[in-house]
Amino acid sequence: MITVSPIMLSIAGSVAALFVVFGLGVMVSRQMLASLRFFMGQSIALTLSALVLADALHTVNLLWVALITFVTKVIAVPLVLRWAAGEEVYGRREVDQALGIPASVLVAAVFALVGWFAVAPVLPTLHGVPFAVINLPTGLIMVLWGAFTVALRRESVAQMMGLLIMENGAFFGSIAIVHNLTVIAEIAAAVDVPIVALVIGLLIRSIRRVTGSTRVGTLDKLHEH
C-alpha cells in the first residue's frame, strides 16, 4: 500500500477543485473564446494533477503525462482550432444553448451527486490507490458534465468543447489508477486529441461555408440537391 502525506492529498484536492471549476466554466460560458480558455485552464489543472501524482507516487511516467498533456491540450488544440475553425472559436459571439445558466448549474449539481454516488461503491476496493478517492469521482463527474454540454449546446463548436472536457475527465480519473503506462501509449492517446480537434474543426468550417452557420439545427441544409 502506498502512503501519501496529507499535504499532497490536500494539494491534489485543491487541483481537483480547480479542474471542476474550469469544467463548469466550459459548460455555462456564453462565449466561444471564453469556453476555449476555460478548457485550456482545465487542461493546465490536469497537468498539475499529473505533476502532483508524479511527485507523490515517485513515477516518471506521470511527468511525461504532464508534459504531453500541456503540449497537446494547452498549446496544440487552441492552435489547431484557430487554424481549422477560425472565427467560429475566436470570434466574440454568444453560444446558443437549451438552458440558461442557473438551470445549467442546477443540473450540473445533480450530475455531480450522481457521479459521486456511482463511484462510491468502488472506492473501498481501491484502498491501495491513495488518489483514487479524489481523481476518480472528479473524472466521472466531468465525463457527465461533458455529455451534458454536448446535449445542452446548439453550436457544433461548443459541443466539441463538451467532448474535450469528457476526454479530460476520463484522463483525470485514469491517471490516479493506471499511472504506469509506457510513454508510447501516453503519446498515442494524447496525439488523438489535436487530431480529432483538427478533423472536427475542418468539418465545422465546411458546414459554415455551406449553411452560413454552425447551429446543429441547420444541418438539414446539407442534403444532396
CSV table of N, CA, C and O in Angstrom, one decimal, residues 210 219-225:
chain,number,residue,atom,x,y,z
A,210,VAL,N,-21.2,26.1,-46.2
A,210,VAL,CA,-22.4,25.7,-46.9
A,210,VAL,C,-23.6,26.3,-46.4
A,210,VAL,O,-24.5,26.8,-47.1
A,219,LEU,N,-28.2,21.7,-40.1
A,219,LEU,CA,-27.5,20.7,-40.9
A,219,LEU,C,-28.4,20.0,-41.9
A,219,LEU,O,-27.9,19.3,-42.8
A,220,ASP,N,-29.8,20.2,-41.8
A,220,ASP,CA,-30.6,19.7,-42.9
A,220,ASP,C,-30.4,20.3,-44.2
A,220,ASP,O,-30.9,19.8,-45.2
A,221,LYS,N,-29.7,21.5,-44.2
A,221,LYS,CA,-29.4,22.1,-45.5
A,221,LYS,C,-28.3,21.4,-46.3
A,221,LYS,O,-28.0,21.7,-47.4
A,222,LEU,N,-27.7,20.4,-45.6
A,222,LEU,CA,-26.6,19.7,-46.3
A,222,LEU,C,-27.0,18.5,-47.1
A,222,LEU,O,-26.2,17.7,-47.6
A,223,HIS,N,-28.3,18.4,-47.4
A,223,HIS,CA,-28.8,17.3,-48.2
A,223,HIS,C,-28.4,17.5,-49.7
A,223,HIS,O,-28.0,18.6,-50.1
A,224,GLU,N,-28.4,16.4,-50.4
A,224,GLU,CA,-28.0,16.5,-51.8
A,224,GLU,C,-29.0,17.2,-52.6
A,224,GLU,O,-30.2,17.0,-52.4
A,225,HIS,N,-28.6,18.0,-53.6
A,225,HIS,CA,-29.5,18.7,-54.5
A,225,HIS,C,-29.7,17.8,-55.7
A,225,HIS,O,-28.8,17.2,-56.2
